[in-house]
Coordinates of C-alpha atoms in Angstrom, one line a residue:
M1 CA 141.0 -33.8 188.0
S2 CA 143.4 -33.3 189.7
L3 CA 146.3 -35.2 188.1
S4 CA 150.3 -35.3 188.7
D5 CA 151.7 -35.3 185.5
P6 CA 154.6 -38.3 185.0
I7 CA 157.0 -38.4 182.3
I8 CA 157.7 -42.0 180.5
T9 CA 160.5 -43.4 181.2
D10 CA 160.3 -46.9 179.5
V11 CA 157.6 -48.9 177.3
R12 CA 158.6 -53.4 177.5
L13 CA 156.5 -55.4 175.4
V14 CA 156.3 -59.1 176.9
D15 CA 154.1 -61.9 175.8
L16 CA 151.8 -64.1 177.9
G17 CA 150.5 -67.3 177.3
T18 CA 147.0 -67.9 178.1
H19 CA 145.4 -70.8 178.5
Y20 CA 141.8 -71.9 177.8
P21 CA 140.1 -75.1 179.9
R22 CA 139.5 -76.5 177.1
T23 CA 140.2 -76.8 173.3
V24 CA 138.3 -74.6 171.4
G25 CA 137.1 -75.4 168.4
R26 CA 135.8 -74.3 164.9
N27 CA 133.4 -71.6 164.2
A28 CA 131.3 -70.5 160.6
R29 CA 134.4 -69.3 159.2
L30 CA 137.4 -70.9 160.8
G31 CA 138.9 -73.7 161.9
S32 CA 140.3 -74.6 165.7
Q33 CA 140.5 -71.7 168.1
G34 CA 143.3 -74.4 170.2
S35 CA 143.8 -73.9 173.3
G36 CA 145.1 -70.2 174.1
P37 CA 146.8 -68.2 171.9
M38 CA 149.9 -65.7 173.2
A39 CA 149.2 -62.2 174.6
T40 CA 151.4 -59.4 174.0
A41 CA 151.7 -56.9 176.6
A42 CA 153.0 -53.1 177.1
V43 CA 154.5 -52.1 180.6
I44 CA 154.6 -48.4 180.5
T45 CA 157.2 -46.9 183.7
T46 CA 157.3 -43.3 184.5
D47 CA 160.2 -41.3 186.2
S48 CA 157.7 -40.9 189.5
G49 CA 158.0 -45.1 189.8
A50 CA 154.2 -45.3 188.6
V51 CA 153.8 -48.6 185.9
G52 CA 150.9 -49.4 183.6
W53 CA 150.3 -52.2 181.8
G54 CA 147.9 -53.5 178.9
L55 CA 147.4 -55.8 176.2
I56 CA 148.3 -54.6 172.9
E57 CA 146.9 -56.5 169.7
G58 CA 148.9 -56.0 166.3
R59 CA 152.3 -54.2 165.7
S60 CA 153.2 -52.0 168.6
G61 CA 154.1 -48.2 167.2
G62 CA 157.5 -47.8 168.3
N63 CA 158.6 -45.7 171.5
D64 CA 160.6 -43.2 169.9
S65 CA 157.5 -40.8 169.9
I66 CA 156.5 -41.9 173.8
I67 CA 158.8 -42.2 176.1
G68 CA 160.4 -38.7 177.2
R69 CA 156.8 -37.4 176.9
S70 CA 154.1 -36.5 179.7
L71 CA 151.0 -39.0 180.9
T72 CA 148.6 -36.1 179.9
E73 CA 150.7 -35.5 176.7
L74 CA 149.5 -39.0 175.5
I75 CA 145.7 -39.7 177.1
D76 CA 143.6 -37.2 178.3
P77 CA 142.0 -37.9 181.0
A78 CA 138.6 -36.4 179.9
D79 CA 138.1 -39.2 176.6
G80 CA 141.4 -41.3 176.0
V81 CA 144.8 -41.3 174.0
R82 CA 145.3 -38.3 172.1
D83 CA 147.4 -39.1 169.0
E84 CA 146.0 -42.2 166.3
S85 CA 149.9 -43.5 166.6
S86 CA 149.7 -43.7 170.6
R87 CA 146.4 -46.4 170.5
W88 CA 148.4 -49.2 170.4
L89 CA 148.6 -48.2 173.8
D90 CA 145.5 -47.5 175.1
I91 CA 145.0 -50.2 177.3
A92 CA 148.0 -49.9 179.1
L93 CA 147.8 -45.6 179.1
H94 CA 145.1 -46.2 180.8
D95 CA 146.2 -48.7 183.3
L96 CA 147.9 -45.8 184.2
L97 CA 146.3 -43.5 184.0
G98 CA 144.0 -45.0 186.9
V99 CA 146.7 -45.8 189.2
V100 CA 148.4 -41.9 188.7
A101 CA 144.8 -40.5 189.6
D102 CA 144.2 -43.1 192.3
R103 CA 141.2 -44.6 191.0
P104 CA 139.9 -47.4 188.3
V105 CA 139.6 -47.6 185.6
W106 CA 136.0 -47.5 185.5
D107 CA 135.5 -44.5 187.4
L108 CA 137.8 -42.4 185.0
L109 CA 135.5 -43.3 182.8
G110 CA 132.5 -41.5 184.2
G111 CA 130.5 -44.6 186.3
A112 CA 127.6 -44.4 184.3
G113 CA 127.1 -48.5 184.8
P114 CA 127.1 -51.2 187.5
T115 CA 129.9 -52.9 188.6
T116 CA 128.6 -56.2 188.3
V117 CA 127.8 -56.7 185.3
P118 CA 126.5 -60.3 183.8
V119 CA 129.5 -62.2 181.6
Y120 CA 128.2 -65.3 179.3
S121 CA 130.6 -68.3 177.8
G122 CA 132.2 -67.0 174.7
A123 CA 134.2 -70.6 174.4
V124 CA 130.7 -73.3 172.9
Y125 CA 131.5 -74.0 169.4
F126 CA 131.3 -76.5 166.7
D127 CA 133.1 -79.3 169.3
D128 CA 130.3 -82.0 168.3
L129 CA 132.3 -82.4 164.6
D130 CA 135.7 -82.7 166.3
P131 CA 137.5 -85.2 166.1
D132 CA 137.2 -85.7 162.1
D133 CA 137.8 -90.0 162.2
A134 CA 135.0 -89.5 165.5
P135 CA 132.9 -86.7 165.6
R136 CA 131.1 -86.7 169.0
G137 CA 127.8 -84.8 168.4
P138 CA 125.3 -82.5 169.9
A139 CA 126.4 -84.3 173.0
A140 CA 130.0 -81.9 172.6
V141 CA 127.7 -78.8 173.2
L142 CA 126.3 -80.5 176.1
E143 CA 129.4 -81.5 177.8
N144 CA 131.1 -77.4 176.9
C145 CA 128.3 -75.9 178.7
R146 CA 128.1 -78.0 181.7
A147 CA 131.7 -77.8 182.1
D148 CA 131.4 -73.8 181.7
A149 CA 128.4 -73.9 184.6
D150 CA 130.9 -75.5 186.5
L151 CA 132.8 -72.2 186.2
G152 CA 130.2 -70.1 187.2
Y153 CA 128.5 -69.2 183.9
R154 CA 125.0 -69.2 183.7
D155 CA 124.6 -67.8 180.2
F156 CA 125.9 -69.0 177.2
K157 CA 126.3 -68.1 173.4
L158 CA 126.3 -70.8 170.8
K159 CA 128.6 -71.0 167.6
I160 CA 125.3 -71.8 164.7
G161 CA 126.5 -71.8 161.2
R162 CA 127.8 -74.9 160.2
G163 CA 126.0 -75.3 156.8
N164 CA 128.5 -72.6 155.4
R165 CA 131.7 -74.7 155.5
W166 CA 131.6 -78.0 157.6
M167 CA 128.3 -79.7 156.5
A168 CA 126.6 -79.8 153.6
R169 CA 123.7 -76.7 154.3
A170 CA 120.7 -78.8 155.0
E171 CA 122.3 -80.9 157.6
G172 CA 124.4 -77.9 159.0
D173 CA 121.0 -75.9 159.9
A174 CA 119.7 -78.7 161.3
R175 CA 122.5 -79.3 163.8
D176 CA 122.1 -75.7 164.5
V177 CA 118.9 -76.2 165.6
A178 CA 119.0 -79.3 167.4
V179 CA 122.0 -78.0 169.7
T180 CA 120.3 -75.2 170.0
R181 CA 116.8 -76.6 170.9
A182 CA 119.1 -78.6 173.1
V183 CA 121.1 -76.5 175.7
R184 CA 117.5 -74.3 175.6
E185 CA 115.9 -78.0 177.5
A186 CA 119.0 -78.4 180.0
W187 CA 119.0 -74.8 180.8
P188 CA 115.3 -73.7 180.7
D189 CA 116.6 -70.2 182.6
A190 CA 119.5 -69.4 181.0
R191 CA 120.0 -67.1 178.4
I192 CA 120.9 -67.8 175.4
L193 CA 122.9 -66.3 172.4
V194 CA 123.4 -67.0 169.0
D195 CA 127.1 -66.3 166.6
A196 CA 126.4 -67.0 163.0
N197 CA 130.0 -64.9 162.1
D198 CA 128.0 -64.3 159.0
G199 CA 127.3 -68.0 158.4
Y200 CA 124.2 -67.3 156.7
D201 CA 122.5 -65.5 153.8
V202 CA 119.0 -63.8 155.2
A203 CA 116.4 -66.1 154.2
G204 CA 118.1 -69.2 156.1
F205 CA 118.7 -67.0 158.9
C206 CA 114.8 -66.8 158.6
R207 CA 114.4 -70.0 158.5
Y208 CA 116.8 -70.7 161.5
L209 CA 114.1 -68.3 163.9
D210 CA 111.6 -70.2 162.4
A211 CA 113.0 -73.0 164.0
V212 CA 113.7 -71.8 167.1
G213 CA 111.5 -69.3 167.6
D214 CA 110.1 -70.5 170.6
V215 CA 113.7 -70.6 173.0
G216 CA 113.7 -67.7 173.5
L217 CA 117.1 -66.6 172.3
Y218 CA 118.6 -63.5 173.9
W219 CA 120.3 -62.4 170.7
V220 CA 121.5 -63.1 167.1
E221 CA 125.3 -62.0 166.7
E222 CA 126.8 -61.4 162.6
P223 CA 124.0 -63.6 161.1
F224 CA 125.3 -62.6 157.5
P225 CA 127.2 -60.0 156.6
D226 CA 126.6 -56.2 157.2
D227 CA 123.6 -55.1 155.0
G228 CA 121.2 -52.4 155.8
D229 CA 117.9 -53.5 153.8
D230 CA 119.4 -57.3 154.7
L231 CA 119.1 -56.5 158.5
A232 CA 115.5 -54.4 158.4
R233 CA 114.0 -57.8 156.4
L234 CA 115.5 -59.6 159.6
R235 CA 114.1 -57.2 161.9
R236 CA 110.5 -57.2 161.0
H237 CA 110.7 -61.4 160.1
R238 CA 112.2 -61.2 164.2
D239 CA 109.2 -58.7 165.4
L240 CA 107.3 -61.2 164.1
V241 CA 108.7 -65.4 165.8
S242 CA 111.3 -63.7 168.6
P243 CA 110.3 -60.5 169.0
S244 CA 112.3 -60.1 172.6
T245 CA 115.3 -61.2 169.9
L246 CA 118.3 -58.8 170.3
I247 CA 120.0 -58.2 167.0
A248 CA 123.8 -57.7 167.0
D249 CA 126.7 -56.7 164.6
G250 CA 129.8 -54.6 164.5
E251 CA 132.5 -57.0 165.4
A252 CA 134.5 -57.2 162.1
R253 CA 135.9 -54.6 160.0
P254 CA 132.9 -51.8 161.6
D255 CA 131.9 -49.4 160.0
T256 CA 130.5 -47.3 162.5
D257 CA 128.2 -44.2 160.4
L258 CA 126.7 -47.7 158.5
L259 CA 126.2 -49.3 161.7
L260 CA 125.0 -46.5 163.6
G261 CA 122.7 -45.5 160.5
I262 CA 121.3 -49.4 160.8
A263 CA 120.6 -49.0 164.4
A264 CA 118.6 -45.9 163.9
D265 CA 116.3 -47.1 161.8
G266 CA 115.6 -50.4 163.4
G267 CA 117.9 -53.0 162.2
L268 CA 120.4 -52.9 165.2
D269 CA 120.2 -53.4 168.8
V270 CA 123.4 -54.1 170.1
L271 CA 126.9 -52.7 169.0
L272 CA 130.1 -55.4 169.5
M273 CA 133.0 -53.4 168.4
D274 CA 136.1 -55.4 169.9
V275 CA 136.9 -53.8 173.4
M276 CA 140.6 -53.2 172.1
S277 CA 140.8 -53.4 168.2
F278 CA 138.6 -50.7 168.3
G279 CA 139.7 -50.1 171.9
L280 CA 138.4 -48.0 175.0
T281 CA 139.2 -44.3 173.5
A282 CA 136.8 -44.9 170.5
W283 CA 134.3 -46.7 172.5
R284 CA 134.6 -43.8 174.9
R285 CA 134.3 -41.0 171.9
L286 CA 131.8 -43.0 170.6
M287 CA 129.2 -44.2 173.2
P288 CA 127.4 -40.7 173.1
Q289 CA 126.0 -42.0 169.4
V290 CA 125.2 -44.7 170.1
A291 CA 123.1 -43.6 173.4
A292 CA 121.5 -41.4 171.5
T293 CA 120.1 -44.2 168.9
G294 CA 118.6 -45.7 171.6
V295 CA 120.6 -48.8 171.6
K296 CA 122.6 -50.9 173.2
A297 CA 126.5 -52.2 173.2
S298 CA 128.5 -55.2 174.0
P299 CA 132.3 -55.0 173.0
H300 CA 133.2 -58.1 171.7
A301 CA 136.3 -60.0 173.8
W302 CA 136.3 -63.2 172.4
G303 CA 140.2 -64.2 172.5
Q304 CA 141.9 -63.6 175.8
P305 CA 140.5 -63.5 179.0
L306 CA 141.7 -60.0 179.9
K307 CA 140.0 -58.8 177.4
T308 CA 136.1 -59.8 179.6
L309 CA 138.2 -57.4 182.3
Y310 CA 138.2 -54.6 180.2
A311 CA 135.1 -55.0 179.1
A312 CA 133.1 -55.2 181.8
Q313 CA 135.6 -52.4 183.5
L314 CA 134.1 -50.5 180.2
A315 CA 130.7 -51.1 181.1
A316 CA 131.4 -50.1 184.9
G317 CA 132.4 -47.2 182.8
L318 CA 130.1 -46.0 180.3
G319 CA 127.2 -48.1 180.9
R320 CA 124.5 -48.8 178.2
I321 CA 126.1 -52.9 178.2
E322 CA 123.7 -55.3 179.9
I323 CA 126.3 -58.2 179.6
V324 CA 129.8 -59.4 178.2
E325 CA 131.8 -61.6 176.9
G326 CA 133.4 -64.3 179.2
V327 CA 136.5 -66.3 177.7
P328 CA 137.2 -68.9 180.7
G329 CA 140.6 -69.3 180.9
R330 CA 144.1 -67.4 182.1
T331 CA 146.7 -65.5 181.2
D332 CA 150.8 -67.1 182.3
G333 CA 151.4 -64.5 185.6
V334 CA 148.5 -62.3 185.9
D335 CA 146.8 -62.5 188.9
M336 CA 143.0 -61.6 188.6
S337 CA 141.6 -62.1 191.8
A338 CA 141.1 -58.6 192.8
Y339 CA 137.8 -59.5 190.2
T340 CA 135.0 -61.7 191.4
F341 CA 133.1 -64.0 189.6
A342 CA 129.7 -66.3 190.5
G343 CA 126.4 -66.7 189.4
G344 CA 127.7 -65.8 186.2
L345 CA 128.3 -62.1 187.6
L346 CA 131.2 -60.4 187.6
T347 CA 132.3 -57.4 190.2
V348 CA 135.7 -55.1 189.3
P349 CA 137.2 -54.3 191.7
D350 CA 137.6 -50.8 193.6
R351 CA 141.2 -50.2 192.5
P352 CA 143.7 -48.4 191.0
G353 CA 143.6 -48.9 186.6
F354 CA 142.9 -52.0 185.9
G355 CA 142.6 -53.2 189.4
L356 CA 146.1 -56.0 188.2
P357 CA 149.5 -55.8 189.3
V358 CA 152.0 -56.4 186.6
P359 CA 152.6 -59.6 185.5
A360 CA 155.2 -61.6 187.9
R361 CA 157.5 -62.0 185.3
V362 CA 158.0 -58.7 184.5
E363 CA 160.9 -56.9 186.4
L364 CA 160.5 -53.6 187.4

């Protein structure tokens, strides 16, 4: 590609508030998710006046190895950020690359997927268990699904695994089944996904599948800690009771060699490495191996609404991503209006970079 090559003159960090439309409750392992975390963004300026920005996760790598270098010293247009020490700027460098090239990130990544992708609500947690002194019961989960449907979602991911920490095992497992069936009854045409956050063992999860086999789950996510033998056992059972259901894993502390091996053996159908902590660059380099195994991808995006947009760009760029995790909410000072979301479908813009103006609070 023909590309001017500006020099990085500054990298600034800015904190941005995130706001969910409601307080999000517990999952199988963790307490309440709250009403929205703080986000940190990096804003990169250059000697040409071009600016790129994006969220970061974890600690910054410092500016000394960034300032004074050219854009293409830091990021290879063909496959992403060159050095591990610069990976903390993965999103911002891809945005800047798109701005300088006057091309959307999805186009830079190859334009292998559709620019409109289904997005499910990932915000349906254990709100049936809250508040502690007067739990609202399964009706709270249905209320959350209705609220997200009003926001435009048509598909829902339900957290399960209540018996791992919050309820007696048998009682929690029964509640998981009841909630799953209630959502299916209320939304007969929705894609329903479930995420156990490793809150079951293989025998218990097979029993759960027995109880919801007629629901037609789209996928089951993180049923138990990664283990090739257990996932093979689950696959065999899945084939008997719910053969169209996909098995998804790989979000937490991914060992990609292990996961690809399990996928090649048929134990996984969808890989979930996070769009930020794993990263765009890592996904760009891994996707040929993912394609070679014949499995799908869907980068984890929970936590920040902007991560949903990044994942949608990845879907449009690399392909093999049939659905994206939606994080309902907004981020202070960020104009997301270039993205359109209706009827459960998100369309990425044909604008440079990620199509997101620099946050309003940043003075350039």
